[in-house]
């Protein structure tokens, strides 16, 4: 039995899986409502809540399952320093108590391999079944990164956002429109109300938003602060003309999703061509988005490339994907190593897997 603990941001999770990766127990305590009144995650509050939630969640795991644990993995980065320490220290205690190996796990690596997880009683792909290399896009509240994945620990960072992450952009636009936090799902619902938006994110309407970083000179990097400013400008202009059509918010948000889809796909398509891969994956909280899923599936299909996305329950932060990562690492023969919490630990950056 493998156990993994996730506390890098605002979700406290503990999951147990067997050696085939089938989930045997899973507990998740979301802090989203706790932080909502502040318009974003408050680090100290998150860390304190992890400290009090972890022992409580642990108590919910049946003693027979706990007794069968052979390896423990804990997210040791990247994430908020206090939150990571809460999980790491809790797991150091467990590992000492049960006398078992403790593995430090990379949260982004957890997202990257989440598209290969199974569902219910259906097992996921074994390590030998995962096509390498493949291109992996990670889009979440804190991350927008493109990777070339050659193996469990052979991950090359192709590019990343130079400023805001896609989820962060969506959360900020949601705040500008007074729709609350987190914003991604609310904005998606709003954009779906706009009749000029198709499932494939083709927008026709009055707004023209830029598609950022659409030049080869930017390589595989992304940037979303300019798009955020363009949206803010449009919102300010509408505020000065309240008599305009009343579905302008839905139209603007639809235009925003269309621009986001274009900007992400531009890099994905290029990476698939340059590295001649037959598989691309999209993971992270923003990968729940229906426009992204539908548009990428259609475009990948046209290129003759497979697209894999995780089940929605494995897109937002969760411990199941970390347990799955631990399973893959053990399959690859990667041993437990000494580690410390590393809040800026990004796969593919020099020395990341030391
Ligand atoms: O992976 P995640 O839980 O957090 C990080 O590790 O950063 O992702 C959270 C992000 C938030 O920014 C949220 O707005 C976004 O995922 N999100 C969505 C949707 N649901 C959640 N973005 C677009 N469409 C959605 N349906
Ligand atoms: Zn995450």
Short mmCIF file of C-alpha atoms and ligand atoms in Angstrom, two decimals:
data_model
loop_
_atom_site.label_atom_id
_atom_site.label_comp_id
_atom_site.label_asym_id
_atom_site.label_seq_id
_atom_site.Cartn_x
_atom_site.Cartn_y
_atom_site.Cartn_z
CA UNK A 1 0.00 0.00 0.00
CA UNK A 2 1.24 3.50 -0.89
CA UNK A 3 0.19 6.68 0.88
CA UNK A 4 0.53 10.27 -0.33
CA UNK A 5 -0.13 13.58 1.37
CA UNK A 6 -0.76 16.85 -0.47
CA UNK A 7 -0.73 20.25 1.26
CA UNK A 8 1.08 22.53 -1.18
CA UNK A 9 -1.66 25.15 -1.47
CA UNK A 10 -5.27 25.26 -0.26
CA UNK A 11 -6.36 21.59 -0.37
CA UNK A 12 -5.46 19.08 2.33
CA UNK A 13 -5.39 15.58 0.86
CA UNK A 14 -4.42 12.07 1.92
CA UNK A 15 -4.75 9.15 -0.50
CA UNK A 16 -3.82 5.49 -0.39
CA UNK A 17 -3.37 3.32 -3.45
CA UNK A 18 -2.27 -0.24 -4.05
CA UNK A 19 0.77 -1.24 -6.10
CA UNK A 20 -1.34 -1.16 -9.30
CA UNK A 21 -2.32 2.44 -8.57
CA UNK A 22 -5.95 1.69 -7.65
CA UNK A 23 -7.18 4.18 -5.05
CA UNK A 24 -8.08 2.42 -1.78
CA UNK A 25 -8.79 5.50 0.37
CA UNK A 26 -8.97 9.19 -0.39
CA UNK A 27 -9.74 12.17 1.80
CA UNK A 28 -9.75 15.75 0.63
CA UNK A 29 -10.53 18.84 2.64
CA UNK A 30 -10.92 21.93 0.49
CA UNK A 31 -10.21 25.36 1.93
CA UNK A 32 -11.78 27.20 -1.00
CA UNK A 33 -14.70 28.52 1.07
CA UNK A 34 -12.38 29.50 3.90
CA UNK A 35 -10.33 31.76 1.61
CA UNK A 36 -13.18 33.02 -0.62
CA UNK A 37 -13.97 36.09 1.54
CA UNK A 38 -10.35 37.27 1.06
CA UNK A 39 -10.45 36.93 -2.74
CA UNK A 40 -7.55 34.45 -2.76
CA UNK A 41 -5.58 32.01 -0.65
CA UNK A 42 -4.18 33.47 2.62
CA UNK A 43 -0.89 31.56 3.18
CA UNK A 44 -0.81 31.60 7.01
CA UNK A 45 -4.45 30.58 7.29
CA UNK A 46 -3.86 27.77 4.77
CA UNK A 47 -0.82 26.44 6.68
CA UNK A 48 -2.65 26.49 10.01
CA UNK A 49 -5.64 24.71 8.51
CA UNK A 50 -3.43 21.96 7.05
CA UNK A 51 -1.92 21.45 10.52
CA UNK A 52 -5.31 20.94 12.13
CA UNK A 53 -6.92 18.99 9.23
CA UNK A 54 -4.16 16.42 8.62
CA UNK A 55 -4.51 14.46 11.90
CA UNK A 56 -8.29 14.53 11.53
CA UNK A 57 -8.22 13.15 7.96
CA UNK A 58 -5.69 10.53 9.04
CA UNK A 59 -8.08 9.27 11.70
CA UNK A 60 -10.62 8.50 8.97
CA UNK A 61 -8.38 5.90 7.32
CA UNK A 62 -9.13 2.37 8.45
CA UNK A 63 -6.44 0.94 10.75
CA UNK A 64 -6.03 -2.19 8.53
CA UNK A 65 -5.21 0.02 5.55
CA UNK A 66 -2.82 2.17 7.58
CA UNK A 67 -1.00 -0.93 8.80
CA UNK A 68 -0.37 -2.02 5.21
CA UNK A 69 1.43 1.16 4.12
CA UNK A 70 4.91 0.44 2.72
CA UNK A 71 5.85 3.85 1.30
CA UNK A 72 4.75 7.39 2.10
CA UNK A 73 5.07 10.25 -0.37
CA UNK A 74 4.55 13.90 0.43
CA UNK A 75 4.40 16.94 -1.80
CA UNK A 76 7.62 18.76 -0.93
CA UNK A 77 7.38 21.49 -3.59
CA UNK A 78 6.56 23.74 -5.26
CA UNK A 79 3.99 25.49 -3.09
CA UNK A 80 3.55 27.86 -0.18
CA UNK A 81 6.43 27.31 2.29
CA UNK A 82 4.30 27.01 5.44
CA UNK A 83 1.84 24.68 3.72
CA UNK A 84 4.58 22.39 2.41
CA UNK A 85 6.18 22.22 5.87
CA UNK A 86 2.86 21.23 7.44
CA UNK A 87 2.64 18.18 5.15
CA UNK A 88 6.34 17.30 5.23
CA UNK A 89 6.55 17.40 9.03
CA UNK A 90 3.35 15.39 9.44
CA UNK A 91 4.75 12.72 7.10
CA UNK A 92 8.17 12.67 8.79
CA UNK A 93 6.26 11.77 11.95
CA UNK A 94 4.28 9.03 10.19
CA UNK A 95 7.37 7.57 8.51
CA UNK A 96 9.25 7.45 11.83
CA UNK A 97 6.27 5.95 13.66
CA UNK A 98 5.65 3.21 11.09
CA UNK A 99 9.33 2.78 10.22
CA UNK A 100 8.77 3.18 6.46
CA UNK A 101 10.39 5.04 3.56
CA UNK A 102 9.44 8.67 2.96
CA UNK A 103 9.57 10.15 -0.56
CA UNK A 104 9.53 13.88 -1.41
CA UNK A 105 7.21 14.42 -4.39
CA UNK A 106 7.03 17.25 -6.89
CA UNK A 107 3.52 18.68 -7.17
CA UNK A 108 3.91 19.64 -10.84
CA UNK A 109 5.17 16.15 -11.66
CA UNK A 110 1.97 14.91 -9.97
CA UNK A 111 -0.14 17.03 -12.33
CA UNK A 112 2.00 16.01 -15.35
CA UNK A 113 1.32 12.28 -14.82
CA UNK A 114 -2.33 12.64 -13.71
CA UNK A 115 -3.68 12.10 -17.27
CA UNK A 116 -2.53 8.44 -17.04
CA UNK A 117 -4.46 7.60 -13.87
CA UNK A 118 -7.24 5.02 -13.85
CA UNK A 119 -10.82 5.55 -12.74
CA UNK A 120 -12.65 3.53 -10.09
CA UNK A 121 -11.76 -0.12 -10.59
CA UNK A 122 -10.11 0.55 -13.96
CA UNK A 123 -6.31 0.72 -13.62
CA UNK A 124 -4.33 3.49 -15.25
CA UNK A 125 -1.38 3.02 -17.60
CA UNK A 126 1.69 1.24 -16.30
CA UNK A 127 4.98 3.03 -16.82
CA UNK A 128 5.82 0.90 -19.87
CA UNK A 129 2.49 1.84 -21.48
CA UNK A 130 3.02 5.61 -21.24
CA UNK A 131 4.33 6.97 -24.55
CA UNK A 132 7.62 8.85 -24.15
CA UNK A 133 8.50 11.45 -25.12
CA UNK A 134 5.28 13.40 -25.00
CA UNK A 135 4.38 17.04 -24.64
CA UNK A 136 2.66 18.11 -21.40
CA UNK A 137 0.88 21.39 -20.78
CA UNK A 138 0.20 22.26 -17.15
CA UNK A 139 -2.35 25.01 -16.59
CA UNK A 140 -3.47 25.87 -13.07
CA UNK A 141 -3.94 28.75 -10.67
CA UNK A 142 -0.21 29.09 -10.05
CA UNK A 143 1.32 27.46 -13.13
CA UNK A 144 1.41 27.65 -16.90
CA UNK A 145 4.23 25.48 -18.17
CA UNK A 146 5.02 23.38 -21.19
CA UNK A 147 7.19 20.28 -20.76
CA UNK A 148 8.77 17.64 -22.93
CA UNK A 149 8.41 14.47 -20.87
CA UNK A 150 10.93 11.73 -21.67
CA UNK A 151 10.49 9.71 -18.48
CA UNK A 152 9.32 9.96 -14.87
CA UNK A 153 12.31 12.11 -13.95
CA UNK A 154 13.45 13.11 -17.42
CA UNK A 155 11.39 16.24 -17.81
CA UNK A 156 12.49 19.21 -19.87
CA UNK A 157 10.91 22.61 -19.29
CA UNK A 158 10.18 24.06 -22.74
CA UNK A 159 8.58 27.29 -21.59
CA UNK A 160 6.52 28.94 -18.89
CA UNK A 161 4.54 32.06 -18.20
CA UNK A 162 6.54 35.20 -17.73
CA UNK A 163 3.91 36.71 -15.43
CA UNK A 164 0.37 35.50 -14.63
CA UNK A 165 -0.70 31.86 -14.87
CA UNK A 166 -3.86 31.14 -16.90
CA UNK A 167 -5.88 30.27 -13.76
CA UNK A 168 -4.60 33.43 -12.11
CA UNK A 169 -5.75 35.47 -15.13
CA UNK A 170 -9.22 33.90 -14.89
CA UNK A 171 -9.40 34.45 -11.12
CA UNK A 172 -8.40 38.12 -11.55
CA UNK A 173 -10.92 38.74 -14.34
CA UNK A 174 -13.60 37.11 -12.19
CA UNK A 175 -12.72 39.53 -9.38
CA UNK A 176 -12.88 42.49 -11.80
CA UNK A 177 -16.41 41.44 -12.78
CA UNK A 178 -17.39 40.97 -9.14
CA UNK A 179 -17.99 37.23 -9.66
CA UNK A 180 -15.86 35.98 -6.77
CA UNK A 181 -13.04 33.48 -6.22
CA UNK A 182 -12.03 31.07 -7.67
CA UNK A 183 -13.08 32.35 -11.05
CA UNK A 184 -12.41 29.71 -13.74
CA UNK A 185 -15.59 27.67 -13.43
CA UNK A 186 -17.80 30.76 -12.95
CA UNK A 187 -16.35 32.41 -16.05
CA UNK A 188 -16.85 29.22 -18.05
CA UNK A 189 -20.54 29.14 -17.09
CA UNK A 190 -20.89 32.80 -18.07
CA UNK A 191 -19.15 32.34 -21.44
CA UNK A 192 -21.52 29.45 -22.24
CA UNK A 193 -24.44 31.88 -22.00
CA UNK A 194 -23.07 33.84 -24.94
CA UNK A 195 -24.67 32.65 -28.20
CA UNK A 196 -21.71 33.74 -30.34
CA UNK A 197 -19.37 31.21 -28.70
CA UNK A 198 -19.03 27.64 -29.95
CA UNK A 199 -17.97 24.58 -27.94
CA UNK A 200 -14.68 24.73 -29.87
CA UNK A 201 -14.06 28.24 -28.50
CA UNK A 202 -14.74 30.03 -31.79
CA UNK A 203 -15.93 33.47 -30.83
CA UNK A 204 -17.87 35.97 -32.88
CA UNK A 205 -18.78 39.20 -31.18
CA UNK A 206 -17.86 42.79 -30.51
CA UNK A 207 -14.65 42.23 -28.55
CA UNK A 208 -11.23 41.86 -30.09
CA UNK A 209 -8.74 40.65 -27.54
CA UNK A 210 -5.06 40.00 -28.28
CA UNK A 211 -3.69 36.46 -28.56
CA UNK A 212 -0.51 36.84 -26.49
CA UNK A 213 3.03 35.67 -27.42
CA UNK A 214 2.02 34.53 -30.88
CA UNK A 215 5.41 35.01 -32.41
CA UNK A 216 8.15 32.46 -32.80
CA UNK A 217 10.61 34.81 -31.12
CA UNK A 218 8.98 34.09 -27.74
CA UNK A 219 9.77 30.39 -28.02
CA UNK A 220 7.53 28.33 -25.74
CA UNK A 221 6.97 31.05 -23.16
CA UNK A 222 3.58 32.47 -22.28
CA UNK A 223 2.39 35.80 -20.89
CA UNK A 224 -1.07 36.77 -19.68
CA UNK A 225 -0.69 40.16 -18.00
CA UNK A 226 -1.23 42.05 -21.29
CA UNK A 227 -4.45 40.14 -21.93
CA UNK A 228 -5.56 40.90 -18.38
CA UNK A 229 -4.95 44.62 -18.99
CA UNK A 230 -6.89 44.47 -22.27
CA UNK A 231 -9.85 42.89 -20.46
CA UNK A 232 -9.65 45.45 -17.65
CA UNK A 233 -9.74 48.28 -20.22
CA UNK A 234 -12.88 46.83 -21.82
CA UNK A 235 -14.57 46.48 -18.42
CA UNK A 236 -13.77 50.09 -17.56
CA UNK A 237 -15.12 51.32 -20.90
CA UNK A 238 -18.39 49.38 -20.44
CA UNK A 239 -18.77 50.78 -16.92
CA UNK A 240 -18.85 54.24 -18.54
CA UNK A 241 -21.59 53.14 -20.99
CA UNK A 242 -24.14 51.22 -18.92
CA UNK A 243 -26.76 51.42 -21.70
CA UNK A 244 -24.86 48.89 -23.88
CA UNK A 245 -26.18 45.38 -24.51
CA UNK A 246 -26.58 43.55 -21.23
CA UNK A 247 -24.79 40.35 -22.27
CA UNK A 248 -21.49 42.15 -22.80
CA UNK A 249 -19.91 40.38 -19.81
CA UNK A 250 -20.67 36.93 -21.24
CA UNK A 251 -19.39 38.11 -24.63
CA UNK A 252 -16.17 39.51 -23.14
CA UNK A 253 -15.47 36.34 -21.15
CA UNK A 254 -16.15 34.21 -24.24
CA UNK A 255 -13.64 36.34 -26.16
CA UNK A 256 -11.20 35.80 -23.30
CA UNK A 257 -11.49 32.00 -23.43
CA UNK A 258 -11.11 32.09 -27.20
CA UNK A 259 -7.90 34.08 -26.86
CA UNK A 260 -6.58 31.77 -24.11
CA UNK A 261 -7.30 28.66 -26.22
CA UNK A 262 -5.51 30.19 -29.23
CA UNK A 263 -2.47 31.26 -27.22
CA UNK A 264 -2.05 27.83 -25.59
CA UNK A 265 -2.67 25.87 -28.78
CA UNK A 266 -0.15 27.96 -30.71
CA UNK A 267 2.64 26.63 -28.48
CA UNK A 268 1.26 23.10 -28.26
CA UNK A 269 1.03 22.68 -32.00
CA UNK A 270 4.55 23.92 -32.45
CA UNK A 271 5.94 21.62 -29.77
CA UNK A 272 4.16 18.59 -31.28
CA UNK A 273 5.69 19.40 -34.67
CA UNK A 274 9.16 20.21 -33.39
CA UNK A 275 9.49 17.13 -31.16
CA UNK A 276 7.44 14.83 -33.42
CA UNK A 277 5.43 13.38 -30.52
CA UNK A 278 2.25 11.35 -30.91
CA UNK A 279 0.76 12.33 -27.54
CA UNK A 280 0.04 15.56 -25.74
CA UNK A 281 -1.47 16.01 -22.29
CA UNK A 282 -3.14 18.89 -20.48
CA UNK A 283 -3.39 18.90 -16.68
CA UNK A 284 -4.04 21.23 -13.72
CA UNK A 285 -7.17 23.02 -12.52
CA UNK A 286 -7.72 24.90 -15.79
CA UNK A 287 -7.77 21.56 -17.68
CA UNK A 288 -11.32 21.11 -16.34
CA UNK A 289 -12.36 23.77 -18.83
CA UNK A 290 -14.73 22.42 -21.48
CA UNK A 291 -13.64 24.86 -24.21
CA UNK A 292 -10.00 23.83 -23.78
CA UNK A 293 -10.90 20.12 -23.77
CA UNK A 294 -13.13 20.30 -26.83
CA UNK A 295 -10.98 22.65 -28.90
CA UNK A 296 -7.74 20.77 -28.19
CA UNK A 297 -9.36 17.37 -28.84
CA UNK A 298 -10.61 18.57 -32.21
CA UNK A 299 -7.29 20.17 -33.18
CA UNK A 300 -5.18 17.24 -31.94
CA UNK A 301 -7.46 14.90 -33.91
CA UNK A 302 -6.83 16.90 -37.05
CA UNK A 303 -3.07 16.59 -36.46
CA UNK A 304 -3.36 12.85 -35.85
CA UNK A 305 -2.08 13.25 -32.28
CA UNK A 306 -3.60 11.72 -29.14
CA UNK A 307 -4.80 14.12 -26.44
CA UNK A 308 -5.08 12.91 -22.83
CA UNK A 309 -6.64 14.96 -20.06
CA UNK A 310 -7.22 13.81 -16.47
CA UNK A 311 -10.66 13.09 -15.07
CA UNK A 312 -11.98 16.43 -13.66
CA UNK A 313 -11.55 15.12 -10.08
CA UNK A 314 -7.80 14.82 -10.76
CA UNK A 315 -7.38 18.30 -12.28
CA UNK A 316 -7.67 20.38 -9.12
CA UNK A 317 -5.11 19.72 -6.40
CA UNK A 318 -5.56 16.29 -4.84
CA UNK A 319 -3.54 13.59 -3.09
CA UNK A 320 -4.65 10.79 -5.46
CA UNK A 321 -2.43 12.11 -8.24
CA UNK A 322 0.49 12.26 -5.80
CA UNK A 323 -0.08 8.62 -4.77
CA UNK A 324 -0.20 7.76 -8.48
CA UNK A 325 3.09 9.59 -9.03
CA UNK A 326 4.65 7.64 -6.16
CA UNK A 327 3.47 4.42 -7.80
CA UNK A 328 5.12 5.41 -11.11
CA UNK A 329 8.34 6.44 -9.35
CA UNK A 330 8.56 3.08 -7.61
CA UNK A 331 7.89 1.33 -10.94
CA UNK A 332 10.80 3.31 -12.38
CA UNK A 333 13.00 2.14 -9.48
CA UNK A 334 13.52 5.63 -8.04
CA UNK A 335 14.48 5.27 -4.37
CA UNK A 336 13.45 7.44 -1.40
CA UNK A 337 16.00 10.25 -1.07
CA UNK A 338 16.79 12.88 1.55
CA UNK A 339 14.78 16.01 0.85
CA UNK A 340 13.67 19.37 2.18
CA UNK A 341 10.60 21.41 1.27
CA UNK A 342 11.40 23.51 -1.84
CA UNK A 343 8.81 26.16 -2.55
CA UNK A 344 10.17 26.96 -6.06
CA UNK A 345 10.82 23.43 -7.28
CA UNK A 346 9.99 23.36 -11.00
CA UNK A 347 10.66 20.21 -13.08
CA UNK A 348 13.10 20.75 -15.91
CA UNK A 349 14.97 23.60 -14.26
CA UNK A 350 18.67 22.77 -13.73
CA UNK A 351 19.19 20.39 -10.81
CA UNK A 352 15.48 19.85 -10.25
CA UNK A 353 15.69 16.10 -9.71
CA UNK A 354 18.80 16.13 -7.46
O1 LIG B 1 -4.60 23.01 -9.97
P1 LIG B 1 -5.30 24.00 -9.12
O2 LIG B 1 -6.20 23.47 -8.04
O3 LIG B 1 -4.33 24.98 -8.39
C1 LIG B 1 -2.98 25.14 -8.51
O4 LIG B 1 -2.21 24.18 -8.25
O5 LIG B 1 -2.60 26.27 -8.90
O6 LIG B 1 -6.11 24.97 -10.11
C2 LIG B 1 -6.95 26.01 -9.66
C3 LIG B 1 -7.29 26.91 -10.84
C4 LIG B 1 -8.01 28.19 -10.44
O7 LIG B 1 -7.31 29.29 -10.98
C5 LIG B 1 -9.39 28.05 -11.06
O8 LIG B 1 -9.97 29.28 -11.45
C6 LIG B 1 -9.11 27.16 -12.25
O9 LIG B 1 -8.18 26.22 -11.76
N1 LIG B 1 -10.32 26.47 -12.75
C7 LIG B 1 -10.82 26.61 -14.00
C8 LIG B 1 -12.01 25.86 -14.07
N2 LIG B 1 -12.20 25.28 -12.85
C9 LIG B 1 -11.16 25.66 -12.06
N3 LIG B 1 -10.37 27.32 -15.05
C10 LIG B 1 -11.10 27.28 -16.19
N4 LIG B 1 -12.25 26.60 -16.32
C11 LIG B 1 -12.74 25.88 -15.29
N5 LIG B 1 -13.90 25.20 -15.44
ZN1 LIG B 2 -1.76 22.18 -8.52
#
